[in-house]
mmCIF file of C-alpha atoms in Angstrom:
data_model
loop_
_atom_site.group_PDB
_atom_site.id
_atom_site.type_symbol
_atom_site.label_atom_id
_atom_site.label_comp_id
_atom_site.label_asym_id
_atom_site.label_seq_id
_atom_site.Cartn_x
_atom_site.Cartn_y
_atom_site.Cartn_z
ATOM 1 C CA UNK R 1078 82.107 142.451 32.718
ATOM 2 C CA UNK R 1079 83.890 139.356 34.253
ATOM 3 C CA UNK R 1080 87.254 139.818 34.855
ATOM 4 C CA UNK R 1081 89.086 137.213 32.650
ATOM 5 C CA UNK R 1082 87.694 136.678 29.453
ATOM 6 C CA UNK R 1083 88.611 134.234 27.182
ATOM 7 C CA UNK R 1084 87.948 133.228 23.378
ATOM 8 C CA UNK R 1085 85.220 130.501 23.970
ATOM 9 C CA UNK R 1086 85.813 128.011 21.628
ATOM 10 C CA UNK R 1087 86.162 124.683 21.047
ATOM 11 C CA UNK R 1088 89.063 125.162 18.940
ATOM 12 C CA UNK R 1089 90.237 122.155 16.453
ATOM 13 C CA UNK R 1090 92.962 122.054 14.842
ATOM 14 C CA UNK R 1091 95.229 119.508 12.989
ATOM 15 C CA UNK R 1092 98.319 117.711 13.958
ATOM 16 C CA UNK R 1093 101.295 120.076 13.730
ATOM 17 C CA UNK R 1094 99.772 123.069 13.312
ATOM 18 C CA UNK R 1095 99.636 126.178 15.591
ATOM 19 C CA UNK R 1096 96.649 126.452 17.996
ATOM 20 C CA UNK R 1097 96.014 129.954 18.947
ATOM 21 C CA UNK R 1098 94.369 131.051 22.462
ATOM 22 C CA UNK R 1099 93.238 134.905 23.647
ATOM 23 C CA UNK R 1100 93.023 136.325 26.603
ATOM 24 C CA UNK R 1101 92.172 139.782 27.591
ATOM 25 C CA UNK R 1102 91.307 141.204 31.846
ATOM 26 C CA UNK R 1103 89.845 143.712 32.746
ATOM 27 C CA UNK R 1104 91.636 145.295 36.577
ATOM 28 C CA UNK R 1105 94.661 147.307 34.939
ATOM 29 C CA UNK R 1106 96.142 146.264 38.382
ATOM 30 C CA UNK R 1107 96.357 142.676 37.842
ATOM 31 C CA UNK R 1108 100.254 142.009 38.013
ATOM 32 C CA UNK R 1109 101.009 138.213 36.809
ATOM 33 C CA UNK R 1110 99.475 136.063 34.275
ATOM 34 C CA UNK R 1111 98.911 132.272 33.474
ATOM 35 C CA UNK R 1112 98.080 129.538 31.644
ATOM 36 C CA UNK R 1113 96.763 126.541 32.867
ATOM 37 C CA UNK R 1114 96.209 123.148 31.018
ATOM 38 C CA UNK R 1115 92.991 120.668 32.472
ATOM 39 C CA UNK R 1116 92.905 117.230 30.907
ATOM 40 C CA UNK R 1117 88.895 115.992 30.878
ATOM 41 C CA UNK R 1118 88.144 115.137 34.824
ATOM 42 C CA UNK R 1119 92.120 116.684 35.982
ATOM 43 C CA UNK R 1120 92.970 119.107 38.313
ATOM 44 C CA UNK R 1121 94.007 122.180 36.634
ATOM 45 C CA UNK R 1122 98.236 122.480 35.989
ATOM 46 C CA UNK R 1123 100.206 125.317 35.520
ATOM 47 C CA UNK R 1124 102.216 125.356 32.142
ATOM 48 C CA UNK R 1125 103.429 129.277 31.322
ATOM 49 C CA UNK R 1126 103.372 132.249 33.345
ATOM 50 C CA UNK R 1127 104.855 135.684 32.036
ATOM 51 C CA UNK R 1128 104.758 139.285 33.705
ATOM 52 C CA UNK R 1129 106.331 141.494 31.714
ATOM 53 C CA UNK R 1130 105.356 142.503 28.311
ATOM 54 C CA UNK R 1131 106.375 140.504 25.445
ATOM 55 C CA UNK R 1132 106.930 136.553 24.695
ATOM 56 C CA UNK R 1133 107.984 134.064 26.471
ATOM 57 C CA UNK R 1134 108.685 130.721 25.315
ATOM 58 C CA UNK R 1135 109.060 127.213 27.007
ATOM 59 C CA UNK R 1136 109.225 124.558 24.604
ATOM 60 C CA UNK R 1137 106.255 124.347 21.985
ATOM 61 C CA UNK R 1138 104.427 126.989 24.337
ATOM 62 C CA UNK R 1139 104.485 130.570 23.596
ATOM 63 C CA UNK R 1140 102.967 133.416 26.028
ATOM 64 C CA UNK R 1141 102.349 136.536 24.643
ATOM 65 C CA UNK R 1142 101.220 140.060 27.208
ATOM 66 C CA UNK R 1143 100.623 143.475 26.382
ATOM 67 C CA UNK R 1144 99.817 145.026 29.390
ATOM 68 C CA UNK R 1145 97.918 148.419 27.226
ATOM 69 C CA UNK R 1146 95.824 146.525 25.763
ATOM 70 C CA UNK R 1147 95.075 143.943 28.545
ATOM 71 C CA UNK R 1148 95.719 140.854 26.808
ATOM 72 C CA UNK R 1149 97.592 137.529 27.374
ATOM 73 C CA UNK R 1150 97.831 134.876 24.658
ATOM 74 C CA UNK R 1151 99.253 131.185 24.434
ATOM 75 C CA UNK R 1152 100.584 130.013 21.094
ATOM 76 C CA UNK R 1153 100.945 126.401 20.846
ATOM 77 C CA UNK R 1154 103.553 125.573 18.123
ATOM 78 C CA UNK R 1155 103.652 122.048 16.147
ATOM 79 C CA UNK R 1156 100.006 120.699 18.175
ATOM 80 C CA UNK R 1157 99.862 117.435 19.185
ATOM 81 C CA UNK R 1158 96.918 114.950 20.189
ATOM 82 C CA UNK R 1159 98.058 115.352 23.656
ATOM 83 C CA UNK R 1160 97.639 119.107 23.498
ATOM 84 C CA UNK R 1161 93.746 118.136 23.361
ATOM 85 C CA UNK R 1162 92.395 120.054 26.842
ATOM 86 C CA UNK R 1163 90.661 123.099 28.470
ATOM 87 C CA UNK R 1164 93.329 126.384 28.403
ATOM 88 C CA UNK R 1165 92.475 128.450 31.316
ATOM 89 C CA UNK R 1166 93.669 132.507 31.432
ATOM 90 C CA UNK R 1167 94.465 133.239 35.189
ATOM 91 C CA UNK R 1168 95.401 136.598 36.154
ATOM 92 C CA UNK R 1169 96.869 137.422 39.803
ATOM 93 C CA UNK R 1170 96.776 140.718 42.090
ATOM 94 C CA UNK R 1171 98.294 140.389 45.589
ATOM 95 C CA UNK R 1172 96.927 136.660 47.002
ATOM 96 C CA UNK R 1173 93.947 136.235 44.245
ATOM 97 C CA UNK R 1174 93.933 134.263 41.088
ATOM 98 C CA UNK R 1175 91.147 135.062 38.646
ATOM 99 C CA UNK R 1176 90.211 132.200 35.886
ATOM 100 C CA UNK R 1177 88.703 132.730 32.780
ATOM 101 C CA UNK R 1178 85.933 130.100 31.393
ATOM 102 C CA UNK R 1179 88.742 128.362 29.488
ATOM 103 C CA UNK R 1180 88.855 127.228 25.404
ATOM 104 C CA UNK R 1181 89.142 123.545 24.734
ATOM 105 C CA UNK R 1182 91.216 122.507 22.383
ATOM 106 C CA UNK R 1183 91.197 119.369 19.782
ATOM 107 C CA UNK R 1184 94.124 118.493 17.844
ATOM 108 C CA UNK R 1185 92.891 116.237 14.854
ATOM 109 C CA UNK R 1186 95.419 113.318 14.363
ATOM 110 C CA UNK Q 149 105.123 113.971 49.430
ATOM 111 C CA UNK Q 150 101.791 113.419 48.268
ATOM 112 C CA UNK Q 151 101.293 117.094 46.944
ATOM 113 C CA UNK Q 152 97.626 118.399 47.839
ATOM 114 C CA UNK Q 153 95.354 115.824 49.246
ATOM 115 C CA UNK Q 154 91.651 116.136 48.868
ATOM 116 C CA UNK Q 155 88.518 114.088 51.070
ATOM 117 C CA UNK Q 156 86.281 113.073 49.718
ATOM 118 C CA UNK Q 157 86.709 112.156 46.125
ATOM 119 C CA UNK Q 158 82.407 111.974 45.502
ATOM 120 C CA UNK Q 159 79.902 112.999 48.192
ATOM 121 C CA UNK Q 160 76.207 113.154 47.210
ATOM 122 C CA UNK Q 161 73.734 115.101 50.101
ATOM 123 C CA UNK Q 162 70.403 115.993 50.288
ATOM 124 C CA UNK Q 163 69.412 119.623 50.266
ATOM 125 C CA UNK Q 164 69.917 120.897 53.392
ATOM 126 C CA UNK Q 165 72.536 118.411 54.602
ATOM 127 C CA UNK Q 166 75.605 119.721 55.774
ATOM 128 C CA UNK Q 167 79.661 118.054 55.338
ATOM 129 C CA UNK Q 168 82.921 119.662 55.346
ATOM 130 C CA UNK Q 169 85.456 119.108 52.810
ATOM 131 C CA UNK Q 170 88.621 118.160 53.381
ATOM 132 C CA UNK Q 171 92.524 119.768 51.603
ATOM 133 C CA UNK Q 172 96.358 119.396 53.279
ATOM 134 C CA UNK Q 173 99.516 119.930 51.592
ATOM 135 C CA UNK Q 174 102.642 118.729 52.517
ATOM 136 C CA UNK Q 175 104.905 121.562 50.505
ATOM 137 C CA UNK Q 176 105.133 123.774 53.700
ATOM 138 C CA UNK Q 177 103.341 126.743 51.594
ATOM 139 C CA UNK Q 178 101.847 129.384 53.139
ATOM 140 C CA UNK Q 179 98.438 130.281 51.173
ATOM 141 C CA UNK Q 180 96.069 127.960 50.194
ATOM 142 C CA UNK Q 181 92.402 128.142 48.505
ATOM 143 C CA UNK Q 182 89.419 126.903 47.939
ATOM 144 C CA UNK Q 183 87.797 127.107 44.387
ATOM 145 C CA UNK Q 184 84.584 125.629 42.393
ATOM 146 C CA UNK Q 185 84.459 124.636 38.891
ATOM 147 C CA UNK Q 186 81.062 124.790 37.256
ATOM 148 C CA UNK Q 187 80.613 124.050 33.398
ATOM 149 C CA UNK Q 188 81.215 127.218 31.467
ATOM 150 C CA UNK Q 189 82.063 129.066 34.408
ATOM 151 C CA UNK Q 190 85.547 128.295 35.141
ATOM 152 C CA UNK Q 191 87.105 128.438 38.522
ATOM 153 C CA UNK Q 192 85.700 130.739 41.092
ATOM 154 C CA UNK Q 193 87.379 131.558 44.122
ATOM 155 C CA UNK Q 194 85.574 130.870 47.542
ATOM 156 C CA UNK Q 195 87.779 131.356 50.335
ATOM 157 C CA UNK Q 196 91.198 131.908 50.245
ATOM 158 C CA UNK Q 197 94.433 131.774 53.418
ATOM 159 C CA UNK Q 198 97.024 133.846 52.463
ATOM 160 C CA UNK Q 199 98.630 132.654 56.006
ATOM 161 C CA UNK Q 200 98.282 130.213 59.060
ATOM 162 C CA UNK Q 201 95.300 132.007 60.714
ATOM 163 C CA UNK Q 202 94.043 133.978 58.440
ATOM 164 C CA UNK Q 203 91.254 133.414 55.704
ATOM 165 C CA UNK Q 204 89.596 135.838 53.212
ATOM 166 C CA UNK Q 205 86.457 135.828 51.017
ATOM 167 C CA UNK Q 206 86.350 135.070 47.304
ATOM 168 C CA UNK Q 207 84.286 135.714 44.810
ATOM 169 C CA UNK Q 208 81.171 133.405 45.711
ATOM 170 C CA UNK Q 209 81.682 132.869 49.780
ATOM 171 C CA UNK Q 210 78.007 132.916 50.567
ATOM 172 C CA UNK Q 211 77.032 129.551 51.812
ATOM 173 C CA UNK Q 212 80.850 128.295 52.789
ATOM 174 C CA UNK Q 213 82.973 128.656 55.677
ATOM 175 C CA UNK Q 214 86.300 127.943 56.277
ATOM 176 C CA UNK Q 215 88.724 126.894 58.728
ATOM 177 C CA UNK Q 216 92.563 126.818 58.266
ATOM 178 C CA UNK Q 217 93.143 124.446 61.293
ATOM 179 C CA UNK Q 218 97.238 124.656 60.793
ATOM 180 C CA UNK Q 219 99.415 125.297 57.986
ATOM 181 C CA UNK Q 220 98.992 121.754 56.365
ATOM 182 C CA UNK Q 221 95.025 121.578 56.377
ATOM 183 C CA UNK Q 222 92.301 124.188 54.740
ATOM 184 C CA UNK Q 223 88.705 123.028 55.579
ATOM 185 C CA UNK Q 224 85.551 124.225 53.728
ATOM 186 C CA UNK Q 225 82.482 123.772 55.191
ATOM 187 C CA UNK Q 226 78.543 123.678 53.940
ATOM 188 C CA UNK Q 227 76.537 123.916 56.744
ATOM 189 C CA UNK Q 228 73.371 123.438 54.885
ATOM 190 C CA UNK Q 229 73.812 122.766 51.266
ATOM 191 C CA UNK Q 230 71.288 123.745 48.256
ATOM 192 C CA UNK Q 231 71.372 122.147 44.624
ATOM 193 C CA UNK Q 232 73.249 125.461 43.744
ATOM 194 C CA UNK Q 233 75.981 124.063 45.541
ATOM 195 C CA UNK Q 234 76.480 121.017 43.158
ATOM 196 C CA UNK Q 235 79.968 121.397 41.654
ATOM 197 C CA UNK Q 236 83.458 120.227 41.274
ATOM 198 C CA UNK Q 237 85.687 121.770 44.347
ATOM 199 C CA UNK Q 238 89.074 122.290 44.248
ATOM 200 C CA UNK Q 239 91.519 123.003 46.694
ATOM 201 C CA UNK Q 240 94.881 124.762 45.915
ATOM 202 C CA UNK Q 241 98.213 125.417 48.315
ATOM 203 C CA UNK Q 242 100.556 128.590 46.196
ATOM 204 C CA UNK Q 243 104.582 128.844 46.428
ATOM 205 C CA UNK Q 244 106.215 132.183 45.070
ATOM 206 C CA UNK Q 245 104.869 135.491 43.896
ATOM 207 C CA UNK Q 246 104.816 137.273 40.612
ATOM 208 C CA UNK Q 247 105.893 135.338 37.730
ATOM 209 C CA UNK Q 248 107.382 132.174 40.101
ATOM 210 C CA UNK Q 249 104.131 132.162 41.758
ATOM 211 C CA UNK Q 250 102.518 128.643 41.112
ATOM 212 C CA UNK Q 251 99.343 127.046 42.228
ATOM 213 C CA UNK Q 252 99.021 123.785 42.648
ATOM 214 C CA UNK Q 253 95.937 121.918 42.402
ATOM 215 C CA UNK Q 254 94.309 118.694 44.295
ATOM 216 C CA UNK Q 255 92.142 116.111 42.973
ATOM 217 C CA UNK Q 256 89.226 117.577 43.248
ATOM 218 C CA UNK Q 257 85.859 116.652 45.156
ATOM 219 C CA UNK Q 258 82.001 116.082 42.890
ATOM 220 C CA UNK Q 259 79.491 116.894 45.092
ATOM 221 C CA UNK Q 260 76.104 116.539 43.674
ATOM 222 C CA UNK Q 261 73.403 117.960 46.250
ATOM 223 C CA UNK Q 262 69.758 116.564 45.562
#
């Protein structure tokens, strides 16, 4: 079982709608929690991190974590052609960052 | 302040060839790492400094060594690389810890081994 799994996608969705992206890890352990953005040939950039169960919002981003059931979401609210990318789940413990595979999203103008 | 740097952009070898790449940062941070990013695989950790002088295995280490020469510069080296090897490599320098903790990424090198 990899440690970071990730809903594989590609995900399209239209223009001002709400892109949805799941996350779930498997080390219990595992203490913070990210999500990345990658444009197509980009260096990966960090856009939300949360570590305590709940939401957290920053703008049209939304992080969701439940630490029971070992899952992290990002809600992206009102989608916009510049949204289009690869999401990547990262989960820490102590110095190590664990990536899921990523979902790539499309937002269809 | 340039961030993290990464040399080369492209390198292309022949199996069995060896090159080390190169990563500084100029944020003064303490850890830095060394990842690969293979289609459908996402980002796998080789080697990773938490501090000056120290380094640590990752998830796929076998075939890579490292050297963190001073807090600025985190080397990775192939000393004879395979066609397995052919990737995207990405370096990283992190700032903070739990939810301030923040990577941040360099360019990126494509290494295509033949």
């Amino acid at each position: 079982q990899k440690e970071v799994e990730q809903n594989s996608g590609p995900l399209s969705v239209p223009e001002g709608a709400i892109a949805s992206l799941n996350c779930t890890y498997s080390d219990r352990g595992s203490q913070s929690f990210f999500w990345y953005r990658q444009y197509s040939g980009k260096s990966p950039e960090l856009i939300m991190s949360i570590y305590s169960n709940g939401d957290k919002e920053d703008g049209r981003f939304t992080a969701q974590l439940n630490k029971a059931s070992q899952y992290v979401s990002l809600l992206i609210r009102d989608s916009q052609p510049s949204d289009s990318a690869t999401y990547l789940c990262a989960v820490t413990n102590d110095y190590k960052l664990s990536f899921g595979a990523g979902t790539t999203v499309t937002v269809r103008a | 302040n340039a961030g993290v740097t990464q040399t080369p952009k492209f390198q292309v070898l022949k199996t069995g060839q060896s090159m080390t790449l190169q990563c500084a940062q100029d944020m003064n941070h303490n850890s830095m790492y060394w990842y690969r990013q293979d289609p459908g695989m996402g980002l796998r950790l080789i080697y990773y400094s938490a501090s000056e002088g120290t380094t640590d295995k990752g998830e796929v280490p076998n075939g890579y060594n490292v050297s963190r020469l001073n807090k600025r510069e985190f080397s990775l080296r192939l000393e004879s690389a395979a066609p397995s090897q052919t990737s995207v490599y990405f370096c990283a320098s992190r700032i903070g810890t739990g939810s301030w903790e923040t990577q941040y990424f360099g360019p990126g090198t494509r290494l295509l081994v033949l």
